Coordinates of C-alpha atoms in Angstrom, one line a residue:
M1 CA 2.6 -12.5 -39.5
M2 CA -0.1 -10.6 -37.5
D3 CA -3.7 -11.6 -38.1
P4 CA -5.2 -9.1 -40.7
R5 CA -8.2 -8.6 -38.4
Y6 CA -6.0 -6.9 -35.8
D7 CA -3.1 -5.3 -37.7
K8 CA -4.0 -1.6 -37.7
S9 CA -1.3 -0.9 -40.3
L10 CA -3.5 -2.7 -42.9
Y11 CA -6.4 -0.2 -42.5
L12 CA -6.8 3.5 -43.2
P13 CA -5.9 5.3 -40.0
T14 CA -8.6 6.4 -37.6
T15 CA -6.5 8.1 -34.9
K16 CA -3.4 10.4 -34.5
E17 CA -1.5 7.4 -33.1
E18 CA -2.3 5.3 -36.2
M19 CA -1.2 8.1 -38.5
E20 CA 2.1 8.6 -36.6
R21 CA 2.9 4.9 -37.0
L22 CA 2.5 5.4 -40.8
G23 CA 4.9 8.3 -40.6
W24 CA 2.3 10.9 -41.5
D25 CA 2.4 14.4 -40.2
R26 CA -1.1 15.1 -41.6
P27 CA -3.5 13.4 -43.9
D28 CA -4.4 14.8 -47.3
I29 CA -8.1 13.9 -46.9
I30 CA -10.2 13.1 -43.8
L31 CA -13.5 11.2 -44.2
F32 CA -16.2 11.5 -41.6
S33 CA -18.8 8.7 -41.8
G34 CA -22.0 7.9 -39.9
D35 CA -21.2 4.2 -40.1
A36 CA -18.6 2.2 -38.3
Y37 CA -15.4 1.7 -40.3
V38 CA -15.6 -1.7 -42.0
D39 CA -12.8 -2.2 -44.6
H40 CA -15.0 -4.0 -47.1
P41 CA -16.2 -3.0 -50.6
S42 CA -19.8 -2.9 -49.5
F43 CA -19.1 0.1 -47.2
G44 CA -18.9 3.4 -48.9
A45 CA -16.3 5.2 -46.7
A46 CA -13.9 2.3 -47.2
V47 CA -14.4 2.3 -50.9
I48 CA -13.8 6.1 -51.3
G49 CA -10.9 5.9 -48.9
R50 CA -9.2 3.0 -50.7
V51 CA -9.8 4.6 -54.1
L52 CA -8.2 7.8 -53.0
Q53 CA -5.3 5.9 -51.4
S54 CA -4.7 4.0 -54.7
H55 CA -4.2 7.4 -56.4
G56 CA -1.5 8.3 -53.9
Y57 CA -3.4 10.3 -51.3
R58 CA -3.1 9.9 -47.5
V59 CA -6.6 9.2 -46.3
A60 CA -7.8 9.0 -42.7
I61 CA -11.3 8.0 -41.5
V62 CA -13.2 9.2 -38.5
P63 CA -16.2 6.8 -38.1
Q64 CA -19.2 7.8 -36.1
P65 CA -17.8 11.0 -34.5
N66 CA -19.3 12.2 -31.3
W67 CA -21.2 15.4 -32.1
R68 CA -22.6 16.0 -28.6
D69 CA -19.4 16.6 -26.5
D70 CA -16.5 19.1 -26.9
L71 CA -16.1 17.9 -30.5
R72 CA -12.8 16.2 -29.9
D73 CA -13.5 13.7 -32.6
F74 CA -13.6 16.5 -35.1
R75 CA -10.4 18.0 -33.8
K76 CA -8.2 15.0 -33.2
L77 CA -6.7 14.7 -36.6
G78 CA -6.4 18.4 -37.3
A79 CA -7.0 19.9 -40.7
P80 CA -6.3 17.8 -43.9
R81 CA -4.2 19.2 -46.7
L82 CA -6.9 19.0 -49.3
F83 CA -10.4 18.5 -48.0
F84 CA -12.9 16.9 -45.6
G85 CA -15.3 14.3 -47.0
V86 CA -18.7 13.8 -45.2
S87 CA -21.1 10.9 -45.6
P88 CA -24.1 9.8 -43.5
G89 CA -23.3 6.2 -44.1
A90 CA -24.9 3.4 -46.2
M91 CA -28.5 4.3 -45.3
D92 CA -30.4 7.5 -45.2
S93 CA -30.2 8.5 -41.6
M94 CA -34.0 9.0 -41.2
V95 CA -34.8 5.5 -42.6
N96 CA -32.1 4.2 -40.3
H97 CA -33.6 6.0 -37.2
Y98 CA -37.3 5.8 -37.7
T99 CA -40.1 3.4 -38.7
A100 CA -42.7 4.1 -41.3
N101 CA -44.8 5.3 -38.4
R102 CA -42.1 7.9 -37.5
R103 CA -41.4 5.9 -34.3
L104 CA -37.8 5.8 -33.1
R105 CA -35.9 2.5 -33.8
H106 CA -33.9 1.0 -31.0
D107 CA -31.1 -0.4 -33.1
D108 CA -28.6 0.5 -35.8
A109 CA -27.2 -2.2 -38.0
Y110 CA -24.1 -0.2 -38.9
T111 CA -23.0 0.4 -35.4
P112 CA -21.0 -2.0 -33.1
G113 CA -23.4 -4.0 -31.1
G114 CA -26.3 -2.7 -33.1
R115 CA -26.4 0.2 -30.7
H116 CA -28.7 3.1 -31.5
G117 CA -27.6 6.8 -31.1
A118 CA -24.1 6.7 -32.7
R119 CA -25.1 9.1 -35.4
P120 CA -27.4 12.2 -35.5
D121 CA -30.4 12.8 -37.7
Y122 CA -29.1 14.2 -41.0
P123 CA -25.4 13.6 -40.4
S124 CA -24.4 15.5 -43.6
I125 CA -25.8 18.7 -42.1
V126 CA -24.5 18.1 -38.6
Y127 CA -21.0 17.0 -39.6
S128 CA -20.4 19.7 -42.2
S129 CA -21.7 22.4 -40.0
I130 CA -19.2 21.4 -37.2
L131 CA -16.3 21.1 -39.7
K132 CA -17.0 24.5 -41.2
R133 CA -17.2 26.1 -37.8
L134 CA -13.9 24.6 -36.8
Y135 CA -12.1 24.8 -40.1
P136 CA -13.8 27.5 -42.2
D137 CA -11.1 27.6 -44.9
V138 CA -11.0 23.8 -45.6
P139 CA -13.3 22.5 -48.3
V140 CA -16.0 20.1 -47.3
I141 CA -17.3 17.6 -49.9
G142 CA -20.5 15.7 -49.1
G143 CA -21.4 12.3 -50.6
G144 CA -23.4 9.1 -50.0
I145 CA -27.1 8.4 -50.1
E146 CA -28.1 11.6 -48.3
A147 CA -26.4 13.8 -50.8
S148 CA -27.8 11.7 -53.8
L149 CA -31.4 11.8 -52.7
R150 CA -31.5 15.3 -51.4
R151 CA -29.6 17.2 -54.1
V152 CA -32.7 19.1 -55.3
S153 CA -35.9 20.2 -53.6
H154 CA -37.4 17.2 -52.0
Y155 CA -40.2 16.1 -49.7
D156 CA -39.1 15.1 -46.2
Y157 CA -41.5 12.6 -44.7
W158 CA -40.1 12.9 -41.2
Q159 CA -40.5 16.7 -41.2
D160 CA -43.6 16.5 -43.4
T161 CA -42.5 19.4 -45.5
L162 CA -40.8 20.3 -48.8
R163 CA -37.1 20.9 -48.2
P164 CA -34.6 22.7 -50.5
S165 CA -31.4 21.0 -51.7
I166 CA -29.4 19.8 -48.8
L167 CA -26.7 22.2 -50.0
V168 CA -28.8 25.0 -48.4
D169 CA -28.8 23.4 -45.0
A170 CA -25.4 21.8 -45.0
P171 CA -22.5 24.2 -45.5
M172 CA -20.7 21.9 -47.9
D173 CA -18.7 23.4 -50.8
M174 CA -19.9 20.7 -53.1
L175 CA -21.7 17.3 -53.0
I176 CA -21.1 14.2 -55.0
Y177 CA -24.2 12.2 -55.9
G178 CA -24.2 8.6 -57.0
M179 CA -21.3 6.2 -56.8
G180 CA -18.5 8.7 -56.2
E181 CA -15.1 7.1 -57.1
R182 CA -14.5 9.0 -60.3
S183 CA -15.8 12.4 -59.0
I184 CA -13.8 12.3 -55.8
V185 CA -10.5 11.5 -57.5
E186 CA -11.0 14.3 -60.0
I187 CA -11.8 16.8 -57.2
A188 CA -8.7 15.6 -55.3
R189 CA -6.5 15.9 -58.4
R190 CA -7.6 19.4 -59.1
L191 CA -7.3 20.7 -55.5
D192 CA -3.9 19.1 -55.4
A193 CA -3.0 21.0 -58.5
G194 CA -3.8 24.3 -56.8
E195 CA -7.3 25.0 -58.0
K196 CA -9.8 26.6 -55.6
I197 CA -12.9 24.6 -54.7
G198 CA -15.1 27.5 -56.0
D199 CA -13.5 27.2 -59.4
I200 CA -14.2 23.5 -59.8
T201 CA -17.7 23.6 -61.5
D202 CA -17.6 21.0 -64.2
V203 CA -17.0 17.6 -62.5
P204 CA -19.8 15.1 -63.4
Q205 CA -22.0 13.9 -60.6
T206 CA -21.4 17.0 -58.5
A207 CA -23.7 19.7 -57.3
F208 CA -23.0 23.1 -55.7
L209 CA -24.6 26.4 -54.8
T210 CA -23.6 29.4 -56.9
D211 CA -24.5 33.0 -57.7
A212 CA -24.0 32.2 -61.5
T213 CA -27.0 31.8 -63.8
P214 CA -27.5 29.3 -66.5
A215 CA -26.4 30.3 -70.0
P216 CA -29.3 30.1 -72.5
G217 CA -29.1 27.8 -75.5
D218 CA -26.5 25.4 -74.2
G219 CA -28.8 22.5 -73.4
D220 CA -29.0 23.2 -69.7
I221 CA -32.3 22.6 -67.9
L222 CA -33.8 25.2 -65.7
L223 CA -36.0 23.6 -63.0
A224 CA -38.8 25.4 -61.2
S225 CA -37.5 27.3 -58.2
F226 CA -37.7 25.9 -54.7
E227 CA -40.0 28.8 -53.8
E228 CA -42.3 27.9 -56.7
C229 CA -42.3 24.2 -55.8
A230 CA -43.2 25.2 -52.2
R231 CA -46.2 27.1 -53.5
S232 CA -47.2 24.6 -56.2
K233 CA -47.2 20.8 -55.8
A234 CA -47.6 20.5 -59.6
A235 CA -44.3 22.4 -60.1
Q236 CA -42.6 20.0 -57.7
A237 CA -44.0 17.0 -59.6
S238 CA -42.9 18.4 -62.9
N239 CA -39.4 19.0 -61.5
F240 CA -39.2 15.4 -60.3
K241 CA -40.0 14.1 -63.7
L242 CA -37.2 16.1 -65.3
V243 CA -34.7 15.0 -62.6
E244 CA -35.6 11.3 -62.9
I245 CA -35.3 11.5 -66.7
E246 CA -31.9 13.1 -66.5
S247 CA -30.8 10.5 -63.9
N248 CA -31.7 7.8 -66.3
R249 CA -30.0 9.2 -69.4
M250 CA -26.7 7.8 -70.6
H251 CA -25.7 11.4 -71.4
G252 CA -27.6 13.9 -69.3
H253 CA -27.7 17.7 -69.1
R254 CA -26.7 20.2 -66.5
M255 CA -29.7 21.3 -64.3
W256 CA -30.2 24.5 -62.3
Q257 CA -32.7 25.2 -59.6
P258 CA -33.1 28.7 -58.2
T259 CA -33.2 28.4 -54.4
K260 CA -33.3 31.2 -51.8
G261 CA -31.6 33.8 -54.0
R262 CA -29.0 31.5 -55.4
Q263 CA -28.7 28.6 -57.9
V264 CA -28.3 24.9 -57.2
C265 CA -26.2 23.7 -60.1
I266 CA -26.3 19.9 -60.8
N267 CA -23.8 18.4 -63.3
P268 CA -24.9 15.3 -65.2
M269 CA -23.9 11.8 -64.3
Y270 CA -20.9 10.0 -65.7
P271 CA -21.7 7.2 -68.1
Q272 CA -21.7 3.8 -66.3
M273 CA -18.3 2.5 -65.3
T274 CA -16.5 0.1 -67.7
S275 CA -15.6 -3.3 -66.3
A276 CA -12.0 -2.2 -66.0
E277 CA -13.1 0.8 -63.9
I278 CA -15.4 -1.1 -61.6
D279 CA -12.8 -3.9 -61.3
A280 CA -10.2 -1.4 -60.2
S281 CA -12.5 -0.3 -57.3
F282 CA -13.4 -3.9 -56.1
D283 CA -9.8 -5.2 -56.5
L284 CA -8.3 -2.7 -53.9
P285 CA -6.6 -4.2 -50.8
Y286 CA -9.6 -4.4 -48.5
T287 CA -9.0 -6.5 -45.5
R288 CA -12.8 -7.4 -45.6
Y289 CA -12.9 -7.0 -41.8
P290 CA -14.1 -4.2 -39.3
H291 CA -11.3 -2.0 -38.0
P292 CA -9.5 -3.5 -35.0
R293 CA -11.0 -0.8 -32.8
Y294 CA -14.2 -2.9 -32.8
K295 CA -12.5 -6.1 -31.6
G296 CA -15.0 -8.3 -29.8
K297 CA -18.0 -6.3 -31.0
S298 CA -20.4 -7.4 -33.7
I299 CA -21.6 -5.1 -36.5
P300 CA -24.9 -6.5 -37.7
A301 CA -24.7 -5.1 -41.3
Y302 CA -21.3 -6.6 -41.7
E303 CA -22.3 -9.9 -40.4
M304 CA -25.0 -10.0 -43.1
I305 CA -22.5 -9.5 -46.0
R306 CA -19.1 -10.7 -44.8
H307 CA -19.2 -13.7 -47.1
S308 CA -21.1 -12.1 -50.0
V309 CA -19.9 -10.9 -53.3
N310 CA -21.4 -8.0 -55.3
M311 CA -21.1 -8.5 -59.0
H312 CA -22.6 -5.3 -60.5
R313 CA -24.0 -1.9 -59.9
G314 CA -27.1 -0.2 -61.2
C315 CA -30.7 -1.4 -61.8
F316 CA -32.9 -1.0 -64.8
G317 CA -36.0 -2.1 -63.0
G318 CA -37.1 1.4 -62.2
C319 CA -39.5 0.5 -59.3
A320 CA -41.4 3.6 -58.3
F321 CA -40.6 3.3 -54.6
C322 CA -36.8 2.5 -55.1
T323 CA -33.9 4.9 -55.1
I324 CA -31.2 2.6 -56.7
S325 CA -31.4 4.2 -60.1
A326 CA -31.3 7.7 -58.6
H327 CA -28.1 6.7 -56.8
Q328 CA -26.4 4.1 -58.9
G329 CA -28.0 4.7 -62.3
K330 CA -30.2 2.7 -64.6
F331 CA -27.4 1.2 -66.7
I332 CA -25.6 -1.9 -65.4
A333 CA -21.9 -1.7 -64.7
S334 CA -20.6 -5.3 -64.3
R335 CA -17.4 -6.6 -63.0
S336 CA -15.3 -9.0 -65.0
K337 CA -15.5 -12.7 -64.2
E338 CA -11.9 -12.6 -63.2
S339 CA -12.4 -9.8 -60.7
I340 CA -15.4 -11.7 -59.2
M341 CA -13.5 -14.9 -58.9
R342 CA -10.6 -13.1 -57.2
E343 CA -13.0 -11.8 -54.6
V344 CA -14.7 -15.2 -54.1
K345 CA -11.2 -16.6 -53.5
K346 CA -10.5 -13.9 -50.9
V347 CA -13.8 -14.9 -49.2
T348 CA -12.8 -18.5 -49.0
E349 CA -9.5 -17.6 -47.3
M350 CA -11.3 -15.7 -44.5
D351 CA -10.7 -17.3 -41.1
D352 CA -14.4 -17.9 -40.4
F353 CA -15.4 -19.2 -43.8
K354 CA -17.2 -22.5 -43.6
G355 CA -17.8 -23.2 -47.2
Y356 CA -20.9 -21.0 -47.9
I357 CA -21.0 -17.9 -50.0
S358 CA -24.0 -16.0 -48.6
D359 CA -24.8 -14.0 -51.7
L360 CA -23.7 -13.8 -55.3
G361 CA -25.7 -10.8 -56.2
G362 CA -26.2 -7.1 -56.8
P363 CA -28.9 -4.5 -56.4
S364 CA -31.0 -7.0 -58.3
A365 CA -29.7 -10.5 -58.3
N366 CA -29.9 -11.3 -62.0
M367 CA -29.0 -8.2 -64.0
Y368 CA -25.3 -9.1 -64.3
A369 CA -23.7 -8.3 -67.7
M370 CA -27.0 -7.1 -69.2
S371 CA -27.5 -4.1 -71.5
G372 CA -29.2 -2.9 -74.6
R373 CA -28.3 -4.7 -77.9
N374 CA -28.3 -1.4 -79.7
K375 CA -26.3 1.1 -77.6
E376 CA -27.4 4.1 -79.7
M377 CA -31.0 3.3 -78.8
C378 CA -29.9 3.3 -75.1
A379 CA -28.2 6.6 -75.5
S380 CA -31.4 8.3 -76.6
C381 CA -33.7 6.4 -74.3
V382 CA -35.5 8.2 -71.4
R383 CA -37.5 5.3 -70.1
P384 CA -37.2 5.1 -66.3
S385 CA -37.6 1.3 -66.5
C386 CA -36.4 -1.3 -69.0
L387 CA -39.0 -3.7 -67.6
H388 CA -42.1 -1.7 -67.2
P389 CA -44.8 -1.6 -68.6
K390 CA -43.2 -4.4 -70.7
P391 CA -39.5 -5.5 -71.1
C392 CA -37.8 -3.4 -73.7
P393 CA -37.3 -5.3 -77.0
N394 CA -33.8 -3.8 -77.1
L395 CA -32.8 -5.4 -73.8
N396 CA -30.5 -8.4 -73.9
N397 CA -31.7 -10.5 -70.9
D398 CA -29.3 -13.4 -71.5
H399 CA -28.6 -15.0 -68.2
G400 CA -25.7 -17.0 -69.7
P401 CA -22.9 -14.9 -68.2
L402 CA -24.4 -15.1 -64.8
L403 CA -25.0 -18.8 -65.1
G404 CA -21.3 -19.2 -66.1
I405 CA -20.2 -17.5 -62.8
Y406 CA -22.5 -19.7 -60.7
K407 CA -20.9 -22.8 -62.3
E408 CA -17.4 -21.6 -61.9
V409 CA -17.9 -20.8 -58.2
D410 CA -19.7 -24.1 -57.7
A411 CA -16.6 -25.8 -59.1
M412 CA -14.3 -24.4 -56.5
P413 CA -13.3 -27.1 -54.0
E414 CA -13.5 -24.6 -51.1
V415 CA -17.1 -23.7 -51.8
K416 CA -19.8 -26.1 -50.6
K417 CA -22.7 -23.8 -51.6
A418 CA -23.0 -20.3 -53.2
F419 CA -26.4 -18.8 -52.4
V420 CA -28.3 -15.9 -54.0
G421 CA -29.5 -13.7 -51.2
S422 CA -30.3 -10.6 -53.3
G423 CA -33.8 -10.2 -54.6
V424 CA -34.5 -12.0 -57.9
R425 CA -36.4 -10.3 -60.8
Y426 CA -38.3 -13.3 -62.0
D427 CA -40.0 -11.2 -64.7
L428 CA -36.6 -10.6 -66.2
A429 CA -35.6 -14.2 -66.2
M430 CA -39.0 -15.3 -67.6
A431 CA -39.3 -12.6 -70.3
P432 CA -39.2 -14.0 -73.9
S433 CA -36.1 -12.7 -75.6
G434 CA -37.0 -13.6 -79.2
N435 CA -34.0 -15.9 -79.3
R436 CA -34.5 -19.6 -78.7
L437 CA -31.1 -20.3 -77.3
T438 CA -31.4 -17.3 -74.9
D439 CA -34.8 -18.5 -73.7
E440 CA -33.4 -22.0 -73.1
T441 CA -30.5 -20.5 -71.2
N442 CA -32.8 -18.4 -69.0
R443 CA -34.9 -21.5 -68.2
E444 CA -31.8 -23.3 -67.2
Y445 CA -30.8 -20.3 -65.0
I446 CA -34.1 -20.5 -63.2
R447 CA -33.6 -24.2 -62.7
Q448 CA -30.1 -23.8 -61.4
L449 CA -31.1 -20.9 -59.2
I450 CA -33.9 -22.9 -57.5
S451 CA -32.1 -26.2 -57.3
R452 CA -28.6 -25.1 -56.3
H453 CA -28.5 -21.5 -55.0
V454 CA -31.4 -21.1 -52.5
S455 CA -30.5 -21.4 -48.9
G456 CA -34.0 -22.8 -48.1
R457 CA -35.8 -19.6 -48.8
L458 CA -35.9 -17.6 -52.1
K459 CA -36.7 -13.9 -51.8
V460 CA -38.8 -12.3 -54.5
A461 CA -40.8 -9.1 -54.5
P462 CA -44.2 -9.1 -56.2
E463 CA -45.0 -6.2 -53.9
H464 CA -48.8 -6.4 -54.4
T465 CA -51.6 -8.4 -56.0
S466 CA -53.6 -5.5 -57.6
D467 CA -52.5 -4.9 -61.2
A468 CA -53.6 -1.2 -60.8
V469 CA -51.3 -0.7 -57.8
L470 CA -48.6 -2.7 -59.5
D471 CA -48.8 -0.4 -62.5
I472 CA -48.1 2.6 -60.3
M473 CA -45.3 0.7 -58.7
R474 CA -43.8 -0.1 -62.1
K475 CA -44.0 -3.8 -61.3
P476 CA -45.3 -6.7 -63.4
S477 CA -48.8 -8.3 -63.1
F478 CA -49.2 -10.6 -60.1
S479 CA -50.1 -13.3 -62.7
L480 CA -46.4 -13.6 -63.5
F481 CA -45.7 -14.3 -59.8
R482 CA -48.2 -17.1 -59.9
D483 CA -46.4 -18.5 -63.0
F484 CA -43.0 -18.3 -61.2
K485 CA -44.4 -20.0 -58.1
N486 CA -45.6 -22.9 -60.2
I487 CA -42.1 -23.2 -61.7
F488 CA -40.6 -23.0 -58.2
D489 CA -42.9 -25.7 -56.9
R490 CA -42.3 -28.0 -59.8
I491 CA -38.6 -27.7 -59.6
N492 CA -38.7 -28.4 -55.8
E493 CA -40.8 -31.4 -56.3
R494 CA -38.6 -32.8 -59.1
E495 CA -35.4 -32.2 -57.1
G496 CA -36.9 -33.5 -53.8
L497 CA -36.4 -30.1 -52.1
R498 CA -38.5 -28.5 -49.4
Q499 CA -37.7 -24.8 -50.0
Q500 CA -39.9 -21.8 -49.3
L501 CA -40.7 -18.9 -51.6
I502 CA -40.7 -15.7 -49.6
P503 CA -42.6 -12.9 -51.3
Y504 CA -42.3 -9.2 -50.2
F505 CA -45.3 -6.9 -50.2
I506 CA -45.9 -3.3 -49.4
S507 CA -49.0 -1.7 -47.9
S508 CA -50.3 1.9 -48.1
H509 CA -48.5 2.5 -51.4
P510 CA -49.9 5.3 -53.5
G511 CA -52.9 4.0 -55.5
C512 CA -53.6 1.3 -52.9
R513 CA -57.0 1.3 -51.2
E514 CA -58.2 -0.8 -48.2
S515 CA -60.1 -3.1 -50.6
D516 CA -56.8 -3.8 -52.5
M517 CA -55.1 -4.9 -49.3
A518 CA -58.1 -7.1 -48.4
E519 CA -57.9 -8.8 -51.8
L520 CA -54.1 -9.2 -51.2
A521 CA -54.9 -11.0 -48.0
A522 CA -57.4 -13.4 -49.6
I523 CA -55.1 -14.1 -52.6
T524 CA -52.0 -14.8 -50.5
K525 CA -54.0 -17.0 -48.1
N526 CA -55.3 -19.0 -51.1
L527 CA -51.6 -19.5 -52.1
D528 CA -50.9 -20.7 -48.6
F529 CA -48.7 -17.7 -47.5
H530 CA -48.5 -16.4 -44.0
L531 CA -46.7 -13.2 -44.7
E532 CA -43.7 -12.1 -42.7
Q533 CA -41.6 -10.0 -45.1
V534 CA -43.8 -7.0 -45.3
Q535 CA -43.6 -3.3 -44.9
D536 CA -45.6 -0.1 -44.8
F537 CA -44.7 2.3 -47.6
T538 CA -42.1 4.8 -46.3
P539 CA -41.7 7.9 -48.5
T540 CA -38.0 8.6 -49.1
P541 CA -36.7 11.4 -51.3
M542 CA -36.2 11.0 -55.1
T543 CA -38.8 8.4 -55.9
V544 CA -42.0 8.5 -58.0
S545 CA -44.0 7.0 -55.1
T546 CA -42.8 9.8 -52.7
E547 CA -43.7 12.5 -55.2
I548 CA -47.2 11.0 -55.5
Y549 CA -47.5 10.8 -51.7
Y550 CA -46.6 14.4 -51.3
T551 CA -48.2 16.0 -54.3
G552 CA -51.2 13.8 -54.8
I553 CA -50.6 13.6 -58.5
H554 CA -48.5 11.3 -60.8
P555 CA -45.5 13.2 -62.1
Y556 CA -45.8 11.5 -65.5
T557 CA -49.5 11.9 -66.1
G558 CA -50.5 14.9 -64.0
K559 CA -53.5 12.9 -62.8
P560 CA -54.5 12.6 -59.1
V561 CA -53.7 9.4 -57.3
F562 CA -55.4 8.3 -54.1
T563 CA -52.8 7.8 -51.3
P564 CA -53.3 6.7 -47.7
R565 CA -51.7 9.2 -45.5
T566 CA -53.1 9.1 -42.0
E567 CA -52.1 6.6 -39.3
R568 CA -55.6 5.2 -39.3
E569 CA -55.6 4.6 -43.0
K570 CA -52.2 3.0 -42.9
L571 CA -53.1 0.7 -39.9
A572 CA -56.3 -0.3 -41.7
Q573 CA -54.2 -1.5 -44.7
R574 CA -51.3 -3.0 -42.7
R575 CA -53.5 -5.3 -40.6
F576 CA -54.6 -7.3 -43.6
F577 CA -51.1 -8.7 -43.8
F578 CA -51.8 -10.6 -40.6
W579 CA -55.3 -11.9 -41.2
Y580 CA -54.1 -15.2 -39.6
K581 CA -53.4 -13.6 -36.2
P582 CA -56.3 -13.9 -33.7
E583 CA -55.8 -10.4 -32.4
A584 CA -56.4 -9.0 -35.9
R585 CA -59.5 -11.0 -36.8
R586 CA -62.2 -8.8 -35.3
E587 CA -60.9 -5.6 -36.7
I588 CA -60.5 -7.1 -40.2
T589 CA -64.0 -8.5 -40.0
E590 CA -65.5 -5.1 -39.2
A591 CA -63.5 -3.5 -41.9
L592 CA -64.7 -6.0 -44.5
K593 CA -68.3 -5.4 -43.5
R594 CA -67.7 -1.6 -43.7
I595 CA -66.3 -1.8 -47.2
H596 CA -69.1 -4.3 -48.2
R597 CA -66.8 -7.2 -49.1
P598 CA -68.6 -10.3 -47.7
D599 CA -66.9 -12.4 -50.4
L600 CA -63.5 -11.6 -48.9
L601 CA -64.8 -12.2 -45.4
K602 CA -65.9 -15.7 -46.4
A603 CA -62.5 -16.2 -48.2
L604 CA -60.5 -15.3 -45.1
Y605 CA -62.7 -16.8 -42.4
P606 CA -64.8 -19.6 -43.9
S607 CA -65.7 -20.8 -40.5
G608 CA -67.0 -17.5 -39.4
V609 CA -65.7 -15.2 -36.6
P610 CA -65.8 -16.5 -33.0
S611 CA -68.1 -14.6 -30.7
G612 CA -66.9 -13.1 -27.4
P613 CA -64.0 -10.8 -26.6
S614 CA -60.8 -10.9 -28.5
R615 CA -57.5 -9.2 -28.1
S616 CA -57.2 -5.9 -29.8
Y617 CA -54.9 -5.6 -32.8
N618 CA -51.7 -3.8 -31.8
P619 CA -51.8 -0.3 -33.4
N620 CA -48.1 0.2 -32.6
F621 CA -47.0 -2.7 -34.7
S622 CA -43.9 -1.8 -36.6
P623 CA -43.0 -3.7 -39.7
P624 CA -39.5 -5.0 -40.5
R625 CA -36.9 -2.3 -41.4
S626 CA -37.2 -0.8 -44.9
R627 CA -35.9 -3.1 -47.6
A628 CA -32.8 -0.9 -48.3
S629 CA -33.0 -2.1 -45.9
R630 CA -34.3 -5.5 -47.1
S631 CA -31.3 -3.1 -49.2
D632 CA -31.6 -0.7 -49.5
N633 CA -29.1 -2.1 -49.1
V634 CA -28.7 -1.0 -48.5
N635 CA -26.6 1.1 -50.5
R636 CA -23.7 -1.2 -50.2
G637 CA -22.6 -0.8 -53.8
K638 CA -24.9 -3.7 -53.7
G639 CA -26.3 -1.0 -52.7
S640 CA -28.2 -0.8 -51.1
G641 CA -30.8 -2.9 -51.4
K642 CA -33.7 -1.0 -51.9
K643 CA -34.8 2.1 -50.2
R644 CA -38.5 2.1 -49.7

């Protein structure tokens, strides 16, 4: 039996030759992706392709097509019977390509060898434009993170301008936002039945351009036009609030936005998947390997997740800088324990498995199987976060089901250790539930997590130390992080462990002033942290933080919010992360004198500042890649991680 890593017949075809070996004369659907083709449930193109395949469709994939040459990659498989699918890949292409300083990155984790330059900026626009030029009569359906976050008028940080819906710039017949399995199958079914793409207007989680107008009185929401938003930042902020509210509803409404003489029509989201539905997606026959075309080449994003298992989708944290709820929804869709254990078993059977599961997680590590106790309350709720400003009293935060999975995986003889690599919401685990047994279970979860499931370093995300900034971020008070650190230290001491707590922080977030960052430096120094996992705030479409950055006002209050925007302002904040570096000391000292904070100067440098010349702080410092990066995730169905 051939090794599944190299048997091309086990993968969706990527060439004419591979199709002919399967006996196909033409595919039903061809997917174009900005990522390398990895046949794994964390990679969107593989998921969509496998789901369509499971419904009887012949699906081919063209990964990272060359858009610069004679377009042979776009021609090589011909026209599909039903439609083309277009996705930029797991990350927004602009976050993938550029730092928070708008400087070009030199690597791409979703490309063999980490090579930069295998995808264009805005692949959805580039790919769909080429396909429509070559095959004007074949429908083009867009999807992925780019379609999700750019479905209405949005601020584009890299162009520093307000852009209309991506449907205006990308000649797609329709886009699917969010996790697209159900929508794509419904579209395929109806096209297969003979319907025209222009007549398919009611599929949930889709958006399209139309000359139709909204019918009054049917519950539809009419947004301010793109032109009005371009004139008025208050109108754009108001639009965002409506869009976020509808994205977080269990049962949303159709929305319309007049744009350049036409209407962008956005159908509401599906309710969250049932366990049976999400199991069906994860249980498909993925090989869990990159396509054999990449033999001998490493794909960094795959290396990070090859031995990981994603247990749920969605996030009810509602962080102001994060796009997970806009893409995956606020409500949690959890896999059954049986499905999770089947995947863990598959991981243990991989040729390179050495006994270590790298991550039992999700968009947030510890939201598995959680929901509201009263579903009717959830159905009418429009809160963007179930945790901010305080945990919702209707939220069942019982960590028992998650603890049960940890224990069952630990009991497998093939598994030496199962780690939790996703970010942990300690505020969720520590929140009083009102039930003594649940609180005891949650304390046991924290103990088990720290003592058995940390690979030496536990990642958490307090994000800031200023409660005023944290309130804008929709994050809990920093005092809760202190409490968690005390628990972490006590458990480590009791268990004889020498593990590290790795906190994530953001600089230059809306509401954050230079003095706030100086205080962050002093507080984290006092806690004995030399920060490494840090980043400058990067505005990405479809987040509260980005709307504040662009408009200068909070969409929910209408009040102005200070936001650092210039490179000088951002550098002034960022350097406080690195107070311990000699090259940063002089600039930090001068800044603290300028803002009249001698108390912080003494806290950071109790011995004073040495006289004489010192190296200048590097103004071109680029922080680690965005935590969608951190996820992001990037949007691996695990999402993504978070996009920041």
